[in-house]
Coordinates of C-alpha atoms in Angstrom, one line a residue:
M1 CA 0.5 61.4 -20.3
L2 CA -1.7 61.4 -17.2
L3 CA -4.3 59.3 -19.0
I4 CA -1.7 56.6 -19.7
V5 CA -0.7 56.4 -16.0
V6 CA -4.3 56.2 -14.9
M7 CA -4.9 53.3 -17.3
I8 CA -1.9 51.4 -16.0
V9 CA -2.9 51.9 -12.4
A10 CA -6.5 50.8 -13.2
M11 CA -5.2 47.7 -15.1
Y12 CA -3.1 46.8 -12.1
F13 CA -6.0 47.0 -9.6
L14 CA -8.5 45.3 -12.0
M15 CA -6.4 42.6 -13.5
I16 CA -3.0 41.9 -12.0
R17 CA -3.7 42.2 -8.3
P18 CA -6.7 39.8 -8.2
Q19 CA -4.8 37.3 -10.3
R20 CA -1.9 37.4 -7.8
K21 CA -4.3 36.9 -4.9
Q22 CA -5.8 33.9 -6.6
Q23 CA -2.3 32.4 -7.4
K24 CA -1.3 32.8 -3.8
Q25 CA -4.5 31.2 -2.5
H26 CA -3.9 28.2 -4.9
Q27 CA -0.3 27.9 -3.8
D28 CA -1.4 27.8 -0.1
T29 CA -3.9 25.1 -1.0
L30 CA -1.2 23.0 -2.7
N31 CA 1.1 23.4 0.3
Q32 CA -1.6 22.0 2.6
L33 CA -2.3 18.9 0.6
K34 CA -2.1 15.6 2.6
K35 CA -2.5 12.0 1.8
G36 CA -6.2 11.1 1.8
D37 CA -7.5 14.5 0.5
H38 CA -10.2 14.3 -2.2
V39 CA -9.2 16.5 -5.1
I40 CA -10.3 17.5 -8.6
T41 CA -7.7 18.1 -11.3
I42 CA -7.7 20.7 -14.0
G43 CA -9.0 18.0 -16.4
R44 CA -11.9 17.4 -14.0
L45 CA -10.7 14.0 -12.8
H46 CA -11.8 13.2 -9.3
G47 CA -9.4 11.2 -7.1
V48 CA -7.9 10.7 -3.6
I49 CA -4.3 11.7 -3.0
D50 CA -2.1 8.6 -2.4
E51 CA 1.3 10.1 -2.5
I52 CA 2.9 13.6 -2.7
N53 CA 6.4 14.2 -3.9
M54 CA 7.3 17.8 -3.1
E55 CA 10.8 17.5 -4.6
A56 CA 9.5 16.4 -8.0
K57 CA 6.4 18.5 -7.6
T58 CA 4.1 15.5 -8.4
V59 CA 1.1 14.0 -6.8
T60 CA -0.2 10.4 -7.2
L61 CA -4.0 10.1 -7.3
D62 CA -6.0 6.9 -6.6
C63 CA -9.0 7.0 -9.0
D64 CA -11.0 3.8 -8.2
G65 CA -7.9 1.6 -8.0
I66 CA -6.0 3.3 -10.8
Y67 CA -3.0 5.2 -9.7
L68 CA -2.2 8.3 -11.9
V69 CA 0.8 10.7 -11.4
F70 CA 0.1 14.4 -12.0
D71 CA 2.0 17.6 -11.8
L72 CA 1.2 19.3 -8.5
N73 CA -0.1 22.3 -10.4
A74 CA -2.7 20.1 -12.0
I75 CA -4.8 20.1 -8.8
A76 CA -7.6 22.5 -9.3
K77 CA -9.3 22.3 -5.9
V78 CA -9.7 20.2 -2.8
T79 CA -13.2 18.9 -2.3
Q80 CA -12.7 17.1 1.0
R81 CA -9.9 17.1 3.5
S82 CA -8.7 13.8 4.8
A83 CA -10.3 12.5 8.0
A84 CA -7.1 12.6 9.9
S85 CA -6.6 16.4 9.4
E86 CA -10.3 17.0 10.2
V87 CA -10.1 15.0 13.4
T88 CA -7.0 16.8 14.4
S89 CA -8.4 20.3 13.8
A90 CA -11.7 19.4 15.5
A91 CA -10.0 17.9 18.5
A92 CA -7.8 21.0 18.8
A93 CA -10.8 23.3 18.6
A94 CA -13.1 21.8 21.2
P95 CA -11.5 19.6 23.9
K96 CA -12.3 21.9 26.8
P97 CA -16.1 22.3 26.3
A98 CA -16.4 18.5 25.8
E99 CA -14.6 17.8 29.1
D100 CA -16.9 20.4 30.9
E101 CA -20.0 18.6 29.6
K102 CA -18.7 15.2 30.8
T103 CA -18.1 16.6 34.2
D104 CA -21.6 18.1 34.4
T105 CA -23.2 14.8 33.3
T106 CA -21.1 12.9 35.8
E107 CA -22.4 15.1 38.6
A108 CA -25.9 14.7 37.4
T109 CA -25.5 10.9 37.2
D110 CA -24.1 10.8 40.8
A111 CA -27.3 12.5 42.0
T112 CA -29.6 10.2 40.1
P113 CA -28.6 6.8 41.6
S114 CA -29.8 7.8 45.1
D115 CA -33.3 8.3 43.6
E116 CA -33.2 5.0 41.6
P117 CA -33.1 2.4 44.4
A118 CA -36.6 3.5 45.5
D119 CA -37.8 3.2 41.9
D120 CA -36.2 -0.2 41.5
S121 CA -38.0 -1.6 44.5
T122 CA -41.3 -0.4 43.1
D123 CA -40.5 -2.1 39.8
D124 CA -39.7 -5.4 41.6
T125 CA -43.0 -5.3 43.3
K126 CA -44.8 -4.8 40.0
A127 CA -42.8 -7.7 38.4
D128 CA -44.0 -10.1 41.2
K129 CA -47.6 -9.4 40.6

């Protein structure tokens, strides 16, 4: 009797639990789909998402000008996120360091012009010769 219980527990940890994790990860991926994402279907068709209908659970893919409607679960994986979502995530992640760098370069630029007029007069003299 103990052997049967151990086999059921082992089956759960080796088969059922990893499969549920994978299903949850796939569902999260489907929930994050946006127009413009590059995807691959389960039939290995590559396309760009043109429209998502969450009520009907369908997605319309643009495959080189041909529009095909698939079941949402037919999406195997996302190969490239849309540019709009990448820009949004990149902008949210790094606006402060970029502003600090701009401030530093402005200060450095303010110090440089005072040195430049002396160099410009030297260049004008060379141009006259």
